[in-house]
mmCIF file of C-alpha atoms and ligand atoms in Angstrom:
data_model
loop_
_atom_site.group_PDB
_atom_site.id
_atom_site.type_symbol
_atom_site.label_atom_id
_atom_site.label_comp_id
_atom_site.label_asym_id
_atom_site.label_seq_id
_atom_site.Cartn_x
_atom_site.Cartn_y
_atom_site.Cartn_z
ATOM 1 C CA UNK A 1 -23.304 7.417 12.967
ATOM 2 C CA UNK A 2 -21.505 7.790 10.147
ATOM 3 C CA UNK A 3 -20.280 4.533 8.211
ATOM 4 C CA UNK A 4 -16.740 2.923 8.961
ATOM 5 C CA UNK A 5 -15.255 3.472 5.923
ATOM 6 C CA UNK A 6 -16.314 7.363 5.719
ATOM 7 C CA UNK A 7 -13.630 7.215 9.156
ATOM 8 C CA UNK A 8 -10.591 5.815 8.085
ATOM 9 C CA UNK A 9 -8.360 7.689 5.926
ATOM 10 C CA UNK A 10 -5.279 6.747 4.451
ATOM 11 C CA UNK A 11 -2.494 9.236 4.754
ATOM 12 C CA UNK A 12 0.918 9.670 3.913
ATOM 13 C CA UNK A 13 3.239 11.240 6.103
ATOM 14 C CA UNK A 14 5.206 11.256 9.344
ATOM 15 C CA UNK A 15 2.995 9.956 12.436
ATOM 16 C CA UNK A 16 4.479 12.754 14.934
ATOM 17 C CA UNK A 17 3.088 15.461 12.755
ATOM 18 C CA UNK A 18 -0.269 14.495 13.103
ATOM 19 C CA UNK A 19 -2.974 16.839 14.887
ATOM 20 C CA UNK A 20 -5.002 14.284 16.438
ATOM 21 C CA UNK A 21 -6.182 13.307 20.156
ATOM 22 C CA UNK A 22 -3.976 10.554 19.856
ATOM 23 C CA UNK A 23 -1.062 8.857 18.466
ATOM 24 C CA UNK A 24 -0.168 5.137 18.454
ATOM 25 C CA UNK A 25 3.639 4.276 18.367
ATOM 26 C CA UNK A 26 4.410 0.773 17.786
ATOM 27 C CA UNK A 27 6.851 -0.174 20.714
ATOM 28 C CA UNK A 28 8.483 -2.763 22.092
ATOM 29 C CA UNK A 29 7.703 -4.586 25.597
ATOM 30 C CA UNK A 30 10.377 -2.813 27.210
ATOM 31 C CA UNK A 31 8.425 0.640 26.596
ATOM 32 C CA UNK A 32 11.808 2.057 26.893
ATOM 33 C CA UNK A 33 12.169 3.593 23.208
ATOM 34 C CA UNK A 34 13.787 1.843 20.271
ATOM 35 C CA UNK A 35 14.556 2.845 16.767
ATOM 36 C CA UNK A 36 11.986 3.278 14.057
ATOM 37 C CA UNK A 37 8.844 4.953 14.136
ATOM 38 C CA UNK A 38 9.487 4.135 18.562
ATOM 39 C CA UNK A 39 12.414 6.104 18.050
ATOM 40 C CA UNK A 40 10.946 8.881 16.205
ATOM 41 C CA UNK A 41 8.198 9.472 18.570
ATOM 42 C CA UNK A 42 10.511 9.709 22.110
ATOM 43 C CA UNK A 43 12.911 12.099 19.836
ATOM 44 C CA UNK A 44 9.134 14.482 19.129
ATOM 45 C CA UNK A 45 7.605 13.913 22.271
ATOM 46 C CA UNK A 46 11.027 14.578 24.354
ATOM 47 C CA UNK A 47 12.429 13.346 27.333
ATOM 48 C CA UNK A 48 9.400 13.223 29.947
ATOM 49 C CA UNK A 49 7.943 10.597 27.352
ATOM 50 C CA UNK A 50 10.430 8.417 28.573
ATOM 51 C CA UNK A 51 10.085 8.940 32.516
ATOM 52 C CA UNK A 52 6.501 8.550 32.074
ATOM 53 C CA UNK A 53 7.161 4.917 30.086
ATOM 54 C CA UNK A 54 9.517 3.778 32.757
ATOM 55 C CA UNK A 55 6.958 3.929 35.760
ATOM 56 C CA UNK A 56 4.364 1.259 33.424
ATOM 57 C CA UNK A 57 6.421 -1.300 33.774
ATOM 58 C CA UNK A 58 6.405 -2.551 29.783
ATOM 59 C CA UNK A 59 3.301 -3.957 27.977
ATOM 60 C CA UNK A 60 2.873 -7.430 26.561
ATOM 61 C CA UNK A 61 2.684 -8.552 22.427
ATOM 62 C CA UNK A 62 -0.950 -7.418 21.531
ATOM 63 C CA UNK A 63 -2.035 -5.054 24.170
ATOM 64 C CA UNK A 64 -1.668 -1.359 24.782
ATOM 65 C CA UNK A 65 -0.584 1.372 27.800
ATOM 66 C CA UNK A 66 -1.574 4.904 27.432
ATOM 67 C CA UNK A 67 0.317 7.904 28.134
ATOM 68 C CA UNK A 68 0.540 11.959 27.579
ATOM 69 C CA UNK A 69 2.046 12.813 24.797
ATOM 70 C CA UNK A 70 4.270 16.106 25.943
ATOM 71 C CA UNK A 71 5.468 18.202 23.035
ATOM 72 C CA UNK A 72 3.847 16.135 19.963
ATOM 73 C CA UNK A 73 0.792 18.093 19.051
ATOM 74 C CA UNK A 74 -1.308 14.831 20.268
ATOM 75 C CA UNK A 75 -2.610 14.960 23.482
ATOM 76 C CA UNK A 76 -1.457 11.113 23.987
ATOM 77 C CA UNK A 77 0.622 8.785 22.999
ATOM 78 C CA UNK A 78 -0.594 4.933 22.928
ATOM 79 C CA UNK A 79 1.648 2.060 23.173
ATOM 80 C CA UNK A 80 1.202 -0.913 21.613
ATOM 81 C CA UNK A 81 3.600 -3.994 21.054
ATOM 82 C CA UNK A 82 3.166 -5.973 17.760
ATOM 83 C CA UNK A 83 4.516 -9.196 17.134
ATOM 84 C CA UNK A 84 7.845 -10.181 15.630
ATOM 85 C CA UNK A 85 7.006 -12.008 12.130
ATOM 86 C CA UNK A 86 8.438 -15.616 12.908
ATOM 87 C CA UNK A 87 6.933 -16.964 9.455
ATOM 88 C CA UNK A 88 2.889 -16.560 10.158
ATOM 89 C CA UNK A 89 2.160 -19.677 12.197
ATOM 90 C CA UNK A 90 2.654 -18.256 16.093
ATOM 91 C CA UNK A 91 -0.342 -15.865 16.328
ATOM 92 C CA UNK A 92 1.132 -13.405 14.575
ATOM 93 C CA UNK A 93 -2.302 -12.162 12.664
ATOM 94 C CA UNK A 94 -4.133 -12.454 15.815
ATOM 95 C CA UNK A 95 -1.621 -10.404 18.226
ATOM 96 C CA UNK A 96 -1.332 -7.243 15.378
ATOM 97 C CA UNK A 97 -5.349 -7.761 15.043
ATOM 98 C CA UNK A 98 -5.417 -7.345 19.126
ATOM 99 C CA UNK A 99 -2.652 -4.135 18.979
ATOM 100 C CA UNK A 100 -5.463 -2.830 16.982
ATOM 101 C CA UNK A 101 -8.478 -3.496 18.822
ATOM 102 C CA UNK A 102 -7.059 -2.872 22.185
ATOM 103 C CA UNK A 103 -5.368 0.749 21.329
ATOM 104 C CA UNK A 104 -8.852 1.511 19.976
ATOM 105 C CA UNK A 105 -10.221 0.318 23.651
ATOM 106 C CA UNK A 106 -7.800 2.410 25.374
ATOM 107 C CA UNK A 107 -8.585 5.692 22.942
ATOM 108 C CA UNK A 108 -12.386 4.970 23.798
ATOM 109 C CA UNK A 109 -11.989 4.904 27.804
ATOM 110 C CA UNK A 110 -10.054 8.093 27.309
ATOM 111 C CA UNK A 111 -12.381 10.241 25.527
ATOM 112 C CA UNK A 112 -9.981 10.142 21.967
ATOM 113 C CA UNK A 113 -12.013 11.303 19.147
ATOM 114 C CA UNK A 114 -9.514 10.943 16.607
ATOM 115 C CA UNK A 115 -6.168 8.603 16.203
ATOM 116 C CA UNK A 116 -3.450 7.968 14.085
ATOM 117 C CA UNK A 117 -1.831 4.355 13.901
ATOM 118 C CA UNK A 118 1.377 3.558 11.847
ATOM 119 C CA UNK A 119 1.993 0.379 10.042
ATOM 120 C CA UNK A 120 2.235 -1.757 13.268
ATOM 121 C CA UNK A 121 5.286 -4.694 13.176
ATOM 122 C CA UNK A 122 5.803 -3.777 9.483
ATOM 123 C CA UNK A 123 9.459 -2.500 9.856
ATOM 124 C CA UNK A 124 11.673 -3.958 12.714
ATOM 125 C CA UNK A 125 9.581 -6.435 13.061
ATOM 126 C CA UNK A 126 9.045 -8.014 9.660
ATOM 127 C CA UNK A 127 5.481 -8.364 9.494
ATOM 128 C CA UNK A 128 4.502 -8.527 5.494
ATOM 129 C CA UNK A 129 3.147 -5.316 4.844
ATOM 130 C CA UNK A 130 0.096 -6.647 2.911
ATOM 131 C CA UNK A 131 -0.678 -8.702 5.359
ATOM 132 C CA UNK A 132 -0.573 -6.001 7.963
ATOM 133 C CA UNK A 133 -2.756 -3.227 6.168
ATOM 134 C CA UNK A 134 -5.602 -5.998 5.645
ATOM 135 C CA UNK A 135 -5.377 -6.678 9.163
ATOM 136 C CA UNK A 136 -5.111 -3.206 9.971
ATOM 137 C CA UNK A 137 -8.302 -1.596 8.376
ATOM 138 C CA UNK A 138 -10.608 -4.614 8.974
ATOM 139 C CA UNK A 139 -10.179 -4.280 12.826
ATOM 140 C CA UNK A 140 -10.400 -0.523 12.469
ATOM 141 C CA UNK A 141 -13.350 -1.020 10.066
ATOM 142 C CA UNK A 142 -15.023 -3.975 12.789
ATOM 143 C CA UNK A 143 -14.172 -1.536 15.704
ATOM 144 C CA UNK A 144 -15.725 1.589 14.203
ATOM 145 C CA UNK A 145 -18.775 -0.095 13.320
ATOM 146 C CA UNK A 146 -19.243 -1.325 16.823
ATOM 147 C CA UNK A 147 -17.958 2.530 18.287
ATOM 148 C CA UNK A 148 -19.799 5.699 17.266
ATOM 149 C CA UNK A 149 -17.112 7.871 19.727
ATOM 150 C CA UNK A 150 -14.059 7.616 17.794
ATOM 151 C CA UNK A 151 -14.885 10.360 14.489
ATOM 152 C CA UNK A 152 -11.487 9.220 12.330
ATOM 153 C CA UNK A 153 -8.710 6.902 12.622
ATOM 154 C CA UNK A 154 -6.004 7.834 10.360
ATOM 155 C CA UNK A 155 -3.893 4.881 8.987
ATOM 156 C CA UNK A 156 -0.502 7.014 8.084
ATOM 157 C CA UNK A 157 2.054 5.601 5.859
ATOM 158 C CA UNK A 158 5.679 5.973 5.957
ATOM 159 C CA UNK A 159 6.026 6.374 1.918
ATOM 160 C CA UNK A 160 4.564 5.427 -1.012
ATOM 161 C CA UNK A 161 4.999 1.783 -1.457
ATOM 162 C CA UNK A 162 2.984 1.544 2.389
ATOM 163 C CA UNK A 163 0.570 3.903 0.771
ATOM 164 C CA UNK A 164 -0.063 1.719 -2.288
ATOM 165 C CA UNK A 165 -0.723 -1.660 0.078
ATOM 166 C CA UNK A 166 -3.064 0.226 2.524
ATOM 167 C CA UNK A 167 -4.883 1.198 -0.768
ATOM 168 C CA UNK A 168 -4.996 -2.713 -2.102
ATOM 169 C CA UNK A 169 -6.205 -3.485 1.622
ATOM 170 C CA UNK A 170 -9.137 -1.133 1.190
ATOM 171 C CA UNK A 171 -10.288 -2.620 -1.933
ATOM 172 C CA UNK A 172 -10.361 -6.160 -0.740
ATOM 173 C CA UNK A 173 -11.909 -5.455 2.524
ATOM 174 C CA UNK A 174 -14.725 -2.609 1.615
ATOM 175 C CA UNK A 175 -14.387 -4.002 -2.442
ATOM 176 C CA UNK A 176 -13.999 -0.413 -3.906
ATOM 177 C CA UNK A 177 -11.706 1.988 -4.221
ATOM 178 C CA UNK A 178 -10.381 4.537 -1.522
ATOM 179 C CA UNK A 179 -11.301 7.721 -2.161
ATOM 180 C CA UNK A 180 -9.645 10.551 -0.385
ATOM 181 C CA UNK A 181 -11.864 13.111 1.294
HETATM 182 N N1 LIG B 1 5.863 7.969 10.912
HETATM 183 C C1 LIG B 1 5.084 6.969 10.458
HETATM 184 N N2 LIG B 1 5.544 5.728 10.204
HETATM 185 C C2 LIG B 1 6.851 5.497 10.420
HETATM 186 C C3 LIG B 1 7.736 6.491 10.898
HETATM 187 C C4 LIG B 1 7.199 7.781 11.156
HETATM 188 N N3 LIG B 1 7.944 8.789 11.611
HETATM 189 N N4 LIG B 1 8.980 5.935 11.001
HETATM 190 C C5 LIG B 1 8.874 4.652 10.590
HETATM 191 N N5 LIG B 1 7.601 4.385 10.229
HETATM 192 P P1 LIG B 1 8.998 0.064 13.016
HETATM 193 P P2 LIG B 1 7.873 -2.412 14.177
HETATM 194 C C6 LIG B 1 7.004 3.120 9.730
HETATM 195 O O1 LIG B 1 10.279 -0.619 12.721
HETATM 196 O O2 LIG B 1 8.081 -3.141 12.908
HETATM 197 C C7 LIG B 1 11.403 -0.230 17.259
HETATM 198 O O3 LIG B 1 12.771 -0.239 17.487
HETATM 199 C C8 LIG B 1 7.923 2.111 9.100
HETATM 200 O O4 LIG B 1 8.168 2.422 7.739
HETATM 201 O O5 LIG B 1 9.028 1.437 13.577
HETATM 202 O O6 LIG B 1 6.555 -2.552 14.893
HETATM 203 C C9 LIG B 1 10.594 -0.588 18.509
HETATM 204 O O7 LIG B 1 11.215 -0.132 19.691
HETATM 205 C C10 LIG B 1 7.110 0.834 9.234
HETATM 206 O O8 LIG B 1 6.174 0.711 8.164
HETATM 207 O O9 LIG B 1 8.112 -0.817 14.065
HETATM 208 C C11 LIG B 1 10.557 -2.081 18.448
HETATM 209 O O10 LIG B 1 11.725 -2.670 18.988
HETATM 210 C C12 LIG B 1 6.302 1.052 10.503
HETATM 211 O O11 LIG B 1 6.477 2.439 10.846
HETATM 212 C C13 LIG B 1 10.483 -2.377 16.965
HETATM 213 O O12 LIG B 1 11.098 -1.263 16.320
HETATM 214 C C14 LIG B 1 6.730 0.213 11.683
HETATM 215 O O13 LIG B 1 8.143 0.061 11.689
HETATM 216 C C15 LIG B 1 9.052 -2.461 16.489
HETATM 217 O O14 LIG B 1 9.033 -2.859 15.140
#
């Protein structure tokens, strides 16, 4: 198995233009479509995205429904609710840790070999980015150690200024630099 850190990759770029088995769209617990990176998704994905949401019935903060993901070039699309930032003391590390850990669950039971996660609750929902990338690649980093099935997780990031905090994150939770490649 190869080690964590030779599967995560840090990418810049638009999450609905990635190629892999699965994407992850941060959503709210209405599963009915929103703005953002939600919003961006349904628009890719089209319409049946939508009919498919409405029969799951929403998803609570922290966990994760899966569906298909129509006419993205991922084969699925997993939903996962983050928390709203209310100021750091109401779970909020622990519920975006769990949106990780419990998409990565979900890609595992369904055979995904590769997945693409944005910046979870770091729009809309105010989380601090910094914050969020640390939490982000030390669950991915925790998971993949655990999981030999899942072969990359790409963390893509909506512009530079995401880029440059998932690239801090990496060196205070491997304690070197991120290397492309
Ligand atoms: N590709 C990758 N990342 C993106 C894209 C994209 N196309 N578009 C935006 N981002 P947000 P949240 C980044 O607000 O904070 C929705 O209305 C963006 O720069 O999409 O979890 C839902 O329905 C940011 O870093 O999600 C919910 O109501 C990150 O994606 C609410 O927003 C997340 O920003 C969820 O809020």
């Amino acid at each position: 198995m190869k080690p964590a850190k030779e599967r995560i990759r840090i990418v810049e770029g638009d999450i609905t233009k990635q190629e892999t088995d699965a994407i992850v769209n941060a959503a709210n617990s209405s599963l009915l479509g929103g703005g953002g990176v939600d919003g961006a998704i349904h628009r890719a994905a089209g319409p049946e995205l939508l009919e498919e949401c409405r029969g799951l019935g929403g998803c609570p903060t922290g966990e994760a429904r899966i569906t298909k993901g129509y006419r993205l070039p991922a084969k699925h699309v997993i939903h996962t609710v983050g928390p709203v930032w209310r100021g750091g003391n109401r779970g909020e590390p622990e519920l975006l840790a769990a949106c990780y850990r419990n998409s990565l669950k979900l890609a595992v039971e369904h055979g995904v070999r590769t997945i693409a996660f944005p910046s979870i609750s770091t729009g809309a929902y105010r989380f601090p980015l910094d914050q969020a990338a640390r939490i982000a690649i030390k669950e991915c980093k925790a998971f993949l150690d655990q999981e030999p099935s899942i072969e990359e997780v790409s963390l893509v990031c909506f512009g530079p200024a995401a880029s440059d905090a998932y690239r801090k994150a990496w060196r205070e939770v491997f304690g070197e630099e991120y290397r492309e490649g």
